[in-house]
PDB file of C-alpha atoms and ligand atoms in Angstrom:
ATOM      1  CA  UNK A 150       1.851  17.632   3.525  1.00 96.00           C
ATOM      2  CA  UNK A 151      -1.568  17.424   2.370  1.00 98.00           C
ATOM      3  CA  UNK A 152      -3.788  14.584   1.662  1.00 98.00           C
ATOM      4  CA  UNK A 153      -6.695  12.873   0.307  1.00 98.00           C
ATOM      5  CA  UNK A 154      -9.131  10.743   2.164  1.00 98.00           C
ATOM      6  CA  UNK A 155      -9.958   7.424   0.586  1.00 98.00           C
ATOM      7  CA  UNK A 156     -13.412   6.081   0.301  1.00 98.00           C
ATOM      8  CA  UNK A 157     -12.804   3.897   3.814  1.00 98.00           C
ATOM      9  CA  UNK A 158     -11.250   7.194   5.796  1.00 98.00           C
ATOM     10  CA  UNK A 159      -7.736   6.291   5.181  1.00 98.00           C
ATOM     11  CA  UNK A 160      -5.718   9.371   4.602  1.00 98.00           C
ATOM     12  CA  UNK A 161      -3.364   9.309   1.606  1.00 98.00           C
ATOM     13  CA  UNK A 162      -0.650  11.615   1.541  1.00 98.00           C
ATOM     14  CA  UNK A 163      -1.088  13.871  -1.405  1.00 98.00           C
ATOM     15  CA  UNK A 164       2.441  13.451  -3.036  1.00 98.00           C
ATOM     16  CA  UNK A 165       4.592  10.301  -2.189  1.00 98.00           C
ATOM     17  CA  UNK A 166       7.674   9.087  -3.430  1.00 98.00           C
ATOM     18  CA  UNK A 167       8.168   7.387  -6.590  1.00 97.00           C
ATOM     19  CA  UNK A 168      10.421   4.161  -6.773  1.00 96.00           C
ATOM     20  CA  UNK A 169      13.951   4.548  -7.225  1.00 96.00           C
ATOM     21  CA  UNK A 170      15.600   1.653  -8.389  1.00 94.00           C
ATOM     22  CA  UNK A 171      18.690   0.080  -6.915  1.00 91.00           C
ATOM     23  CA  UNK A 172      20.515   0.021 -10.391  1.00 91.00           C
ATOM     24  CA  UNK A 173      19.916   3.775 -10.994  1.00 91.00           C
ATOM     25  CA  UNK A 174      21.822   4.986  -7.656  1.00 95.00           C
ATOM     26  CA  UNK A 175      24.833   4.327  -6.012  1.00 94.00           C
ATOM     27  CA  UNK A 176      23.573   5.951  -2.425  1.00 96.00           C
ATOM     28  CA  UNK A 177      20.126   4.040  -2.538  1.00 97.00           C
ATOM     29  CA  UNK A 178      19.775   4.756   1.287  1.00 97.00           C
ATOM     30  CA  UNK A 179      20.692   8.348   1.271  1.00 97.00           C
ATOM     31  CA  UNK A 180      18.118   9.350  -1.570  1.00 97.00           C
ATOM     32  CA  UNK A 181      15.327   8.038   0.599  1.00 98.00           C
ATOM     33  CA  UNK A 182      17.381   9.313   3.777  1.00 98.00           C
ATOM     34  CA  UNK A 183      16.859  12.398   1.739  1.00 97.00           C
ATOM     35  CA  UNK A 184      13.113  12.257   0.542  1.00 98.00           C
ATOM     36  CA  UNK A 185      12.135  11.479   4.291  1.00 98.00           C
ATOM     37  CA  UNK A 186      14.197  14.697   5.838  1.00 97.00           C
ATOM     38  CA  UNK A 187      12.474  16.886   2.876  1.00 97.00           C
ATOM     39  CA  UNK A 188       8.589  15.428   4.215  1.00 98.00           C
ATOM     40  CA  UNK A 189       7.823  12.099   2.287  1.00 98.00           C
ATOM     41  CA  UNK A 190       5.895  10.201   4.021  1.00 98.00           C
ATOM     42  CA  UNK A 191       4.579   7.470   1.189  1.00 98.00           C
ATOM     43  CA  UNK A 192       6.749   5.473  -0.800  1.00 98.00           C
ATOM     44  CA  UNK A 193       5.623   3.248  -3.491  1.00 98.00           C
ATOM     45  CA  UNK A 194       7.047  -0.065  -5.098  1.00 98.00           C
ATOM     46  CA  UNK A 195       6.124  -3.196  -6.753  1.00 97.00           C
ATOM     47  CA  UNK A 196       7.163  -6.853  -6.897  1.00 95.00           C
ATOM     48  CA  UNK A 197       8.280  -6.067 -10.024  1.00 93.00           C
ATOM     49  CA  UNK A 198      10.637  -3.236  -9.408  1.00 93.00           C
ATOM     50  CA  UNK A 199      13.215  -5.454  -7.678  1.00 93.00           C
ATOM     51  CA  UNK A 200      13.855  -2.995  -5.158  1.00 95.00           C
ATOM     52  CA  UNK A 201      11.817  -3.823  -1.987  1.00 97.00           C
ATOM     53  CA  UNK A 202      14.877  -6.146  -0.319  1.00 97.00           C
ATOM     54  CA  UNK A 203      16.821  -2.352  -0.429  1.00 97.00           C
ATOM     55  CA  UNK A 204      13.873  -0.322   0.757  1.00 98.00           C
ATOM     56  CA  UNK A 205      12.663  -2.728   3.442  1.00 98.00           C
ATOM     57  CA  UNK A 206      16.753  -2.909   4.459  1.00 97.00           C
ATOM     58  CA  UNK A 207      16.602   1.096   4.657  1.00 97.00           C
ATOM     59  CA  UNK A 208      13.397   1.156   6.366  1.00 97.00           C
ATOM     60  CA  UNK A 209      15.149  -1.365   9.190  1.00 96.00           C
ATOM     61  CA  UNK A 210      18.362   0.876   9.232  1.00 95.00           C
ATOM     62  CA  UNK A 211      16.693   4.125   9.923  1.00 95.00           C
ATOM     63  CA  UNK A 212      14.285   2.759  12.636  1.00 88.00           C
ATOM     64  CA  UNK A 213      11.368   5.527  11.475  1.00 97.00           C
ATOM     65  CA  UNK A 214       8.416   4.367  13.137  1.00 97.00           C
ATOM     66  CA  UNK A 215       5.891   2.207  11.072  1.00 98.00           C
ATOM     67  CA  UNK A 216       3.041   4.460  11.685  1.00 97.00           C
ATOM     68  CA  UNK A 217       5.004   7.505  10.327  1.00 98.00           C
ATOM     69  CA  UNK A 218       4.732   6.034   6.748  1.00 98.00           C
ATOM     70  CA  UNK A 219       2.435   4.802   4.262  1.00 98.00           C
ATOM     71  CA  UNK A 220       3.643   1.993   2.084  1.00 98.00           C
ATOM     72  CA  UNK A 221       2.619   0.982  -1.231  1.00 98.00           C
ATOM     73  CA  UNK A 222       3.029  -2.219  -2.899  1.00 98.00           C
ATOM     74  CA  UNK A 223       1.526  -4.186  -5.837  1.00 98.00           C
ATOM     75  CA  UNK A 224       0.957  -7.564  -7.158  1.00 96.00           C
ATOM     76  CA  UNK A 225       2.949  -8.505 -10.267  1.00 93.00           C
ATOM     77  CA  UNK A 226       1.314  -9.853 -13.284  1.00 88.00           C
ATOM     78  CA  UNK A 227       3.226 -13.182 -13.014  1.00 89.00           C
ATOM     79  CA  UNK A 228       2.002 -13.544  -9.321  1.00 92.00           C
ATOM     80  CA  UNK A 229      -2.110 -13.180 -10.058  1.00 92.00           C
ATOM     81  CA  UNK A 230      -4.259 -15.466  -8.911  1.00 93.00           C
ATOM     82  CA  UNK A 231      -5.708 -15.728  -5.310  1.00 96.00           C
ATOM     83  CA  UNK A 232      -3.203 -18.523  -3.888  1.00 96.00           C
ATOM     84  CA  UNK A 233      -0.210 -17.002  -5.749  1.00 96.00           C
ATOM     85  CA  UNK A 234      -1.503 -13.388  -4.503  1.00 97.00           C
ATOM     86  CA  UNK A 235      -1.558 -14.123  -0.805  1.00 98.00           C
ATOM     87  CA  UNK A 236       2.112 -15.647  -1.006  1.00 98.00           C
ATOM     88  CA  UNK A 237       3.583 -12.653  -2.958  1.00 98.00           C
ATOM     89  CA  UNK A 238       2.449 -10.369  -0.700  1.00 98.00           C
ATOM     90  CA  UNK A 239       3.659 -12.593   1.942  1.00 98.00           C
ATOM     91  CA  UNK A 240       6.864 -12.160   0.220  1.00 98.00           C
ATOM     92  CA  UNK A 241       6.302  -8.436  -0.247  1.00 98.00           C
ATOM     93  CA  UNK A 242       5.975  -8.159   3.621  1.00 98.00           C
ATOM     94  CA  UNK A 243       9.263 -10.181   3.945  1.00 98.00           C
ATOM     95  CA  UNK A 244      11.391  -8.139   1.991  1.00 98.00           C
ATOM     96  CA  UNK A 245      10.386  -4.806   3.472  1.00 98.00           C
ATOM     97  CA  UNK A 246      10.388  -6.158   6.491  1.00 98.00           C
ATOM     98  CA  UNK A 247       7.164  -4.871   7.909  1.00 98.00           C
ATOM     99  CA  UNK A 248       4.069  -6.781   9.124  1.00 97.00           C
ATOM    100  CA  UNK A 249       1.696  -4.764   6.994  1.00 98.00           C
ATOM    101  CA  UNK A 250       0.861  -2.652   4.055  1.00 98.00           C
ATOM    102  CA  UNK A 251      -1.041   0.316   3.407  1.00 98.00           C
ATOM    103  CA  UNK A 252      -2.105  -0.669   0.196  1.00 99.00           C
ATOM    104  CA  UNK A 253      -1.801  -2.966  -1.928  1.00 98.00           C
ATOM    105  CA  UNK A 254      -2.868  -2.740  -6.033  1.00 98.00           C
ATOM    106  CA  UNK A 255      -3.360  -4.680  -8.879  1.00 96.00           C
ATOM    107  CA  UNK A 256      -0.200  -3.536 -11.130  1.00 94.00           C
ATOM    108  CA  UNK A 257      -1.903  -4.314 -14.358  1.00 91.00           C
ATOM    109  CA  UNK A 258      -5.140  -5.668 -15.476  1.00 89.00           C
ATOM    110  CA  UNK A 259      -4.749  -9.288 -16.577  1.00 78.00           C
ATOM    111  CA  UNK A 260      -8.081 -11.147 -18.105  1.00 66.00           C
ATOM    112  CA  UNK A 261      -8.579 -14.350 -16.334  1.00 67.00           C
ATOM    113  CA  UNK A 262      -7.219 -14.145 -13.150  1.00 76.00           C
ATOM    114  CA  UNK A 263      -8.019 -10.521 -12.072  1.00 86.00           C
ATOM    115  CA  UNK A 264     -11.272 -11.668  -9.662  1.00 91.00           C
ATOM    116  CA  UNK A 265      -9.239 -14.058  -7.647  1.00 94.00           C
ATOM    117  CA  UNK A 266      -6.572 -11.176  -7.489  1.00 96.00           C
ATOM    118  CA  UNK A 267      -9.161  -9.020  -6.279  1.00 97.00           C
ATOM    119  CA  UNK A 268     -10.716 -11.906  -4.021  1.00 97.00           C
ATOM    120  CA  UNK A 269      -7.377 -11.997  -1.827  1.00 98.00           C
ATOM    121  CA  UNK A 270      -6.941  -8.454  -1.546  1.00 98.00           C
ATOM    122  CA  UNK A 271     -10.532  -8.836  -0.339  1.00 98.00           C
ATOM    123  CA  UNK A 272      -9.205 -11.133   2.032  1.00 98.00           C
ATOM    124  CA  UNK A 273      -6.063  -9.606   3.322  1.00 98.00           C
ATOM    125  CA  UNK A 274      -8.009  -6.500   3.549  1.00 98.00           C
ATOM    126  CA  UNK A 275     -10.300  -8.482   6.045  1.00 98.00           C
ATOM    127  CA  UNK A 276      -7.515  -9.747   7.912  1.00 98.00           C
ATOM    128  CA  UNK A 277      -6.338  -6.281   8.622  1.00 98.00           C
ATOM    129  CA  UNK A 278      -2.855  -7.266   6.886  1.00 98.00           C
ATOM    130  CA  UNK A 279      -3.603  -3.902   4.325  1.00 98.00           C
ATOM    131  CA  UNK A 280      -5.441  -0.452   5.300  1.00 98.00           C
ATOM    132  CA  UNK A 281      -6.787   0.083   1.699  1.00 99.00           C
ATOM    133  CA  UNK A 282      -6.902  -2.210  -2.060  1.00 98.00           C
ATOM    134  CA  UNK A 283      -6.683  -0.744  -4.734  1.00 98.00           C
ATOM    135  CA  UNK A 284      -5.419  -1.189  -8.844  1.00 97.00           C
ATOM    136  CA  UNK A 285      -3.141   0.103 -11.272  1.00 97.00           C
ATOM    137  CA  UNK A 286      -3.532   0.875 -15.056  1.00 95.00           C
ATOM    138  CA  UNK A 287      -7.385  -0.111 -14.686  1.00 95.00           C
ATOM    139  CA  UNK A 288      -9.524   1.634 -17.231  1.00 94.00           C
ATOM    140  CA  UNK A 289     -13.515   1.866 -17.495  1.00 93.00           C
ATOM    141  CA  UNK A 290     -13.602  -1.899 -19.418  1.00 90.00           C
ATOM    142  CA  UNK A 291     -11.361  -3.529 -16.484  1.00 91.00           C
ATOM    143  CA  UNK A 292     -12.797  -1.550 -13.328  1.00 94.00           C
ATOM    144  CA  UNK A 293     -16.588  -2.146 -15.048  1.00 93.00           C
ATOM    145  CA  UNK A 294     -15.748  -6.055 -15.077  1.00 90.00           C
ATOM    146  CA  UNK A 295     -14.242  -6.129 -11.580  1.00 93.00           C
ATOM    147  CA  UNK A 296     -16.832  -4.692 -10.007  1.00 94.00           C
ATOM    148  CA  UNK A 297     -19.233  -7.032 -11.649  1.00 92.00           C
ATOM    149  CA  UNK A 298     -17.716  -9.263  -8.808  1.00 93.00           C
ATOM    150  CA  UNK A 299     -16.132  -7.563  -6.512  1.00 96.00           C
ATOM    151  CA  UNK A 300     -17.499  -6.886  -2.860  1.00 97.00           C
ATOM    152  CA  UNK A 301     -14.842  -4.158  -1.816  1.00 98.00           C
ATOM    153  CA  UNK A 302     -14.549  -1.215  -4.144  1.00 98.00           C
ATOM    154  CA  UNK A 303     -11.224  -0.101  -4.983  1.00 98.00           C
ATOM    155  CA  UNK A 304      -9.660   2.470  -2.677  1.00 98.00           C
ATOM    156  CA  UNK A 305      -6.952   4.089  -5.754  1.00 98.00           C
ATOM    157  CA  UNK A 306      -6.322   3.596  -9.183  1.00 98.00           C
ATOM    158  CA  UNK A 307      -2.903   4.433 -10.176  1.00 98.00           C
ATOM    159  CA  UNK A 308      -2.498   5.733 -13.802  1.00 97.00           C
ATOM    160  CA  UNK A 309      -0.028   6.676 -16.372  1.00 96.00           C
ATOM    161  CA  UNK A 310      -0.674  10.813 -16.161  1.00 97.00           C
ATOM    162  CA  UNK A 311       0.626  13.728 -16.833  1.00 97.00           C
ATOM    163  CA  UNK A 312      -0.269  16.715 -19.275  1.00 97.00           C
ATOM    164  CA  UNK A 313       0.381  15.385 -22.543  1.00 96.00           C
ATOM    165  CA  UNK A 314      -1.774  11.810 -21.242  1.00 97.00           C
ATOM    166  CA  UNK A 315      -4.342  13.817 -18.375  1.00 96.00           C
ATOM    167  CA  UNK A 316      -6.249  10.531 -18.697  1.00 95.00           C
ATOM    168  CA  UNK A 317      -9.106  12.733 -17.556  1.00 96.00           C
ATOM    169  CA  UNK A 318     -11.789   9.990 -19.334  1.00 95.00           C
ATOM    170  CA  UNK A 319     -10.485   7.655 -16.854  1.00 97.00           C
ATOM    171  CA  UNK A 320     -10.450  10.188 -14.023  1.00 98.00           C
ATOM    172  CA  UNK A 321     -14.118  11.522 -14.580  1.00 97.00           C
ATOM    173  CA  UNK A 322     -15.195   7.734 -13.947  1.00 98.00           C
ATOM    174  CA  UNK A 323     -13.124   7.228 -10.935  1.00 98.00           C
ATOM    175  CA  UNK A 324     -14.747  10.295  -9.158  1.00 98.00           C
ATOM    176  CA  UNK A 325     -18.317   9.399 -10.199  1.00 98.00           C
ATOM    177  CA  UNK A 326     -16.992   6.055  -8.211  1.00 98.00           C
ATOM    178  CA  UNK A 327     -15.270   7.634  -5.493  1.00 98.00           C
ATOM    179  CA  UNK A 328     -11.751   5.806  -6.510  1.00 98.00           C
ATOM    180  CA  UNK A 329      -9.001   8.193  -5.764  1.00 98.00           C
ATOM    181  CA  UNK A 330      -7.143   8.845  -8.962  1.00 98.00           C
ATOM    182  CA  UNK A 331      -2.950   8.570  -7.847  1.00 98.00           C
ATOM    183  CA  UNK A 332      -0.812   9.450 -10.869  1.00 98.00           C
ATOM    184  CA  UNK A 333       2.525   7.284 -12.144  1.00 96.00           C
ATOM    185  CA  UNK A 334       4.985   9.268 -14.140  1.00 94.00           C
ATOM    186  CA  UNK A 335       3.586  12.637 -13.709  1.00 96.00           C
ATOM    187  CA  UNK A 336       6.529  14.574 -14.833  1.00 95.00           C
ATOM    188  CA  UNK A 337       6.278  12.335 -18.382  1.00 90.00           C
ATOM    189  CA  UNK A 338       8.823   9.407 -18.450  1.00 82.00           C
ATOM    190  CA  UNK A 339      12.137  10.907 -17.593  1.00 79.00           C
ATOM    191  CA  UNK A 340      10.824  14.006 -16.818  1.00 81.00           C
ATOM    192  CA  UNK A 341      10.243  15.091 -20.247  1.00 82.00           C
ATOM    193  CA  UNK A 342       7.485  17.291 -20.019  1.00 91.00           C
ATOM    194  CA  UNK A 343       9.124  19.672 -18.122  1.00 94.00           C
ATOM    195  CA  UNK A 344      10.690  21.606 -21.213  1.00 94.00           C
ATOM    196  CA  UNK A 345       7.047  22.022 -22.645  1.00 95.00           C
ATOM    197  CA  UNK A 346       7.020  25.741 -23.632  1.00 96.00           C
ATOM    198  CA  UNK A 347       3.868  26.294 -21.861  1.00 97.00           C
ATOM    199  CA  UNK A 348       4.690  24.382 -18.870  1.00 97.00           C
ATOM    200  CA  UNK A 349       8.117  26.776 -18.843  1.00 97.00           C
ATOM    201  CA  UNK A 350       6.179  29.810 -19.340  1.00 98.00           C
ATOM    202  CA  UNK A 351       4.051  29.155 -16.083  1.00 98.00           C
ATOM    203  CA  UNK A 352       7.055  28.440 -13.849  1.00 98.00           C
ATOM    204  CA  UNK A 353       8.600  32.153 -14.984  1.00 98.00           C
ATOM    205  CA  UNK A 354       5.141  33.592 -14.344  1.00 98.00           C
ATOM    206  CA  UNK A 355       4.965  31.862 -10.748  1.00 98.00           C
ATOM    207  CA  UNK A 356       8.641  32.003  -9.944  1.00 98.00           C
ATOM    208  CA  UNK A 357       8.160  28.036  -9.777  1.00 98.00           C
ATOM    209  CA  UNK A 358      10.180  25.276 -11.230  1.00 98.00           C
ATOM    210  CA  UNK A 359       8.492  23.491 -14.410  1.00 97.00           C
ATOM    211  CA  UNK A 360       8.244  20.556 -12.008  1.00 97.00           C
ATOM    212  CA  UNK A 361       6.374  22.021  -9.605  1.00 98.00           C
ATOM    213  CA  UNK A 362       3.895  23.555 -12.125  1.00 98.00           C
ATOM    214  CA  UNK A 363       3.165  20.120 -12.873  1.00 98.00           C
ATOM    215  CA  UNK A 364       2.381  18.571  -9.572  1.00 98.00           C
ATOM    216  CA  UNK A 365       0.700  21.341  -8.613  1.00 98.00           C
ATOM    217  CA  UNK A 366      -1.577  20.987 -11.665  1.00 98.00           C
ATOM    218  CA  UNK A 367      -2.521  17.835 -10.854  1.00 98.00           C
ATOM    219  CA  UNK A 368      -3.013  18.224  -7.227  1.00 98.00           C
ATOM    220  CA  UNK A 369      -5.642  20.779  -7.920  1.00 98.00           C
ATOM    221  CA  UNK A 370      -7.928  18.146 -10.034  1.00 98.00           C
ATOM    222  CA  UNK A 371      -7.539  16.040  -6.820  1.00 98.00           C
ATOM    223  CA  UNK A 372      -4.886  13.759  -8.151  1.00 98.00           C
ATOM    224  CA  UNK A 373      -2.339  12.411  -5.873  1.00 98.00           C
ATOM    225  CA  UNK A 374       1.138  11.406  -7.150  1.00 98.00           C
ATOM    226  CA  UNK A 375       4.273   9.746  -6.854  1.00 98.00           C
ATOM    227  CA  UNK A 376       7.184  12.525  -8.419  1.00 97.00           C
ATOM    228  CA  UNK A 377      10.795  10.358  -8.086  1.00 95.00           C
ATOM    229  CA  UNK A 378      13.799  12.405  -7.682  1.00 95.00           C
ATOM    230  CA  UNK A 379      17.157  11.309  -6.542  1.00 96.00           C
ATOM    231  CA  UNK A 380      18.014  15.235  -6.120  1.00 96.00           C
ATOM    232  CA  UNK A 381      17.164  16.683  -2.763  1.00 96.00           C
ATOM    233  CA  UNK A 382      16.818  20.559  -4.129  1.00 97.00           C
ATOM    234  CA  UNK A 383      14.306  18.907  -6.518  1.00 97.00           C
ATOM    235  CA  UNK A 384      12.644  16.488  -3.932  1.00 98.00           C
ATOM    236  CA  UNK A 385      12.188  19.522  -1.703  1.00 98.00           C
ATOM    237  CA  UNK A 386      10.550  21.437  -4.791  1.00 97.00           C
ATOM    238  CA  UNK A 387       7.979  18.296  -5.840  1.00 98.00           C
ATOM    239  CA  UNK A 388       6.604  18.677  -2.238  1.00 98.00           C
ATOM    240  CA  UNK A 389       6.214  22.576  -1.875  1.00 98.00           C
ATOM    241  CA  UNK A 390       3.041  22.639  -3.695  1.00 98.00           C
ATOM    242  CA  UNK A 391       0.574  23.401  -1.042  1.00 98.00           C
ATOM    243  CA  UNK A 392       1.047  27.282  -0.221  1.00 98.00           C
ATOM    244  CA  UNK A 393       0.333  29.095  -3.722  1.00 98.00           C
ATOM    245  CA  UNK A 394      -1.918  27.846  -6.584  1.00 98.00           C
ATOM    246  CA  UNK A 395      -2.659  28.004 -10.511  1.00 98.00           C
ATOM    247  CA  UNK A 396      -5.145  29.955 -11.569  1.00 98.00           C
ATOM    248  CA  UNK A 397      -8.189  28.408 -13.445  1.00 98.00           C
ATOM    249  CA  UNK A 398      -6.808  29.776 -15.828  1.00 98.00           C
ATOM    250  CA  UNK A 399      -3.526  28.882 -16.093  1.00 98.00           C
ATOM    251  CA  UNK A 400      -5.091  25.177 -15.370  1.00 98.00           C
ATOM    252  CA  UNK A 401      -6.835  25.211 -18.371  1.00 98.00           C
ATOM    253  CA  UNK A 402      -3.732  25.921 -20.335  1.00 98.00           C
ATOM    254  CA  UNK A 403      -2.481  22.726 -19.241  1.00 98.00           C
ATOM    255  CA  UNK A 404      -5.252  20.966 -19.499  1.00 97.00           C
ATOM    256  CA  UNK A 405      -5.152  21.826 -23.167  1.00 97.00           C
ATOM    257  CA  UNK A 406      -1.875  20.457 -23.346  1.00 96.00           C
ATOM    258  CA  UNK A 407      -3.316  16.680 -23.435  1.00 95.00           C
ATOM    259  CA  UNK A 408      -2.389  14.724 -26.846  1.00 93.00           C
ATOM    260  CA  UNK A 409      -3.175  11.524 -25.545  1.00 91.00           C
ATOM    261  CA  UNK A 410       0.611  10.987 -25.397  1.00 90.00           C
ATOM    262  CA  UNK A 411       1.117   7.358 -23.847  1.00 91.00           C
ATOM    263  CA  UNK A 412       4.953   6.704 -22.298  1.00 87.00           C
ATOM    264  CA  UNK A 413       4.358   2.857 -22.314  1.00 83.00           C
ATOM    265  CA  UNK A 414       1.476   0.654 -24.037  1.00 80.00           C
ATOM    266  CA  UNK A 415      -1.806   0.924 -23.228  1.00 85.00           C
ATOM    267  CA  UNK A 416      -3.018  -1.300 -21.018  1.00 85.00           C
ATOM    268  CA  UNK A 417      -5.286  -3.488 -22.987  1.00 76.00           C
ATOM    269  CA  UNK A 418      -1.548  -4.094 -24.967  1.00 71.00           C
ATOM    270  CA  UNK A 419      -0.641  -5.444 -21.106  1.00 55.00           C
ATOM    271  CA  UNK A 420      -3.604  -7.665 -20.927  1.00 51.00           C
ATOM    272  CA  UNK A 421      -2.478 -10.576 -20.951  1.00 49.00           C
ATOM    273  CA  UNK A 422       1.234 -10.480 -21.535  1.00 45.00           C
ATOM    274  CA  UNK A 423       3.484 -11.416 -18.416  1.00 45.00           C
ATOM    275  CA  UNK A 424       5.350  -7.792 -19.004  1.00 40.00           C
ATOM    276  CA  UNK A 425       5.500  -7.291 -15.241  1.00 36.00           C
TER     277      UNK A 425
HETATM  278  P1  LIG B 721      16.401  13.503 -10.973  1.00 60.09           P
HETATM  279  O1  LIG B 721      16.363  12.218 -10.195  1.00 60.09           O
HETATM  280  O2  LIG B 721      17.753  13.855 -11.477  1.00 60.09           O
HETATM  281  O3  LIG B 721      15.720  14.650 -10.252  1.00 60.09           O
HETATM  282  P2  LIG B 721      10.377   9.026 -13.955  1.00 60.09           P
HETATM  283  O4  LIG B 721       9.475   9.600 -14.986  1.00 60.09           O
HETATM  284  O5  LIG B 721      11.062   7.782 -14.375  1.00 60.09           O
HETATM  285  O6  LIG B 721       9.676   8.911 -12.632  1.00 60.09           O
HETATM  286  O7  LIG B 721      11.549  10.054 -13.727  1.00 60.09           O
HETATM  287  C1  LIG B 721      11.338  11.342 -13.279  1.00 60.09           C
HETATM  288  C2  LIG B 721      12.497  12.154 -13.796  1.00 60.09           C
HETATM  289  O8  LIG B 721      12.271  13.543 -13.566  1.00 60.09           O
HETATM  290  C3  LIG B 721      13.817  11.817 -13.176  1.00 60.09           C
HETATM  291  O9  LIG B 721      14.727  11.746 -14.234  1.00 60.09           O
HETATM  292  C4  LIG B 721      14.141  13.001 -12.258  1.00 60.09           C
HETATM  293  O10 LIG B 721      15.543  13.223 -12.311  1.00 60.09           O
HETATM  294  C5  LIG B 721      13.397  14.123 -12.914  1.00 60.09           C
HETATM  295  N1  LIG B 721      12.818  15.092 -11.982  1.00 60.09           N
HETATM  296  C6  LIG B 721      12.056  14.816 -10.898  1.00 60.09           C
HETATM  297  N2  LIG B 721      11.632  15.963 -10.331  1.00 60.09           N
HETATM  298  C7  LIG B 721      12.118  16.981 -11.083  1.00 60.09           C
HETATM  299  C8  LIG B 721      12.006  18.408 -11.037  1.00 60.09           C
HETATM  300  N3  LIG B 721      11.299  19.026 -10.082  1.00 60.09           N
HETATM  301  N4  LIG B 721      12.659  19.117 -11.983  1.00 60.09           N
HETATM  302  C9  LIG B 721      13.379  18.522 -12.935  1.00 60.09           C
HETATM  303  N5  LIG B 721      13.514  17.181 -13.057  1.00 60.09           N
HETATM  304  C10 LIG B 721      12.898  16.420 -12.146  1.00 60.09           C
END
């Protein structure tokens, strides 16, 4: 595994695993049985994924040592606000039945209550109860107002991307800000960017799978993701990134791939509905 070192030393591991929900498996335990023999090390959820009771009940079962793993979890939209914030993630660190996270985000930006978000992250981050805060879905508007207040700057911003949406506006800004860009979705939703014609012409000319084209991709701008799989042969293949690379070339080609192709709403469309 490789990884990326946020702006307060924390090491992030470059590719982590997505959330699998409970409803979309039957063997919840043996896909991330799976994912941890292949070499995950992070695995991300949210409050509003409904699936940290299973993962903190794995987690318990399979008696993997804390320190071996990097867990991410975020705040739901209905639970912002700094008193509501600091018992959710109570309530996160319940269900997944550790004593700590490794970071905790902002799942969408929400108008009004985003500061005092942001103001108990500050503070759980002070208590030591999180190694690194961070958001989700944050674009130039929301990250220029929070930092009109905030003390702590954001550790990660976790965005919608993948080569049809590169979001490389919103990456450009993070780097001039030293936020560490982590991608959601990077295969497209479903995975549906892995017929692209380019894409498929890349994995015959590196004797890679379209998947892997991808991730790679994106690791070389410095993006970290979060590929989901409930296949081992294709968990395996989302992590073997790190011993061949694109060419600049061949980068370029999917960097001209963007269309500014959204899979969900933008996030000013999330502002201030209670979606999550
Ligand atoms: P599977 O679990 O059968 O591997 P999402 O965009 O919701 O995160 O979903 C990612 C989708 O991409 C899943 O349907 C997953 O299906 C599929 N997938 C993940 N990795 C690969 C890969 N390397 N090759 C092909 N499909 C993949």
């Amino acid at each position: 595994m490789k990884y990326f070192t946020l702006n307060n030393g924390l090491e992030i591991p470059a590719v982590g695993f997505g959330s699998v929900l409970e409803s979309d498996v039957a063997n919840f335990e043996e896909v991330y049985e799976n994912a941890w023999s292949t070499g995950y090390r992070l695995f991300d959820t949210a409050a509003s994924y409904g699936n940290q009771i299973a993962l903190g009940k794995w987690l318990k079962n399979s008696d993997h040592a804390r320190k071996e793993y990097f867990l991410t979890g975020k705040v739901a939209q209905s639970e912002q606000g700094y008193e509501e914030t600091l018992s959710a993630f109570q309530k996160t660190l319940t269900e997944l039945q550790t004593d700590y996270l490794d970071l905790y985000l902002i799942h969408w930006p929400k108008e009004k209550p985003f500061f005092e978000t942001w103001k108990a992250l500050e503070h759980l981050y002070d208590e030591g109860l999180v190694r690194a805060i961070g958001l989700s879905n944050f674009e130039a508007n929301h990250l220029d107002r929070l930092l009109t207040k905030a003390k702590i700057m954001p550790a990660v911003d976790q965005l919608e991307t993948h080569p049809y949406f590169s979001n490389h506006v919103t990456h450009d800004y993070l780097e001039k800000l030293g936020i560490q860009h982590q991608a959601w979705s990077p295969l497209g939703h479903g995975g549906q960017e892995l017929t692209d014609s380019v894409i498929k012409s890349l994995a015959e000319k590196y004797d890679k799978s379209t998947g892997q084209i991808i991730l790679r991709w994106l690791y070389q701008k410095g993006v970290a993701t979060i590929p989901k799989s409930t296949n081992t042969n294709r968990q395996k293949q989302n992590i073997n990134l790190f011993d061949w690379a694109l060419t600049p070339r061949d980068e370029q080609l999917i960097d001209l791939l963007q269309r500014g192709e959204r899979v969900m709403g933008a996030p000013d469309e999330n502002y201030s509905a209670d979606r999550w």
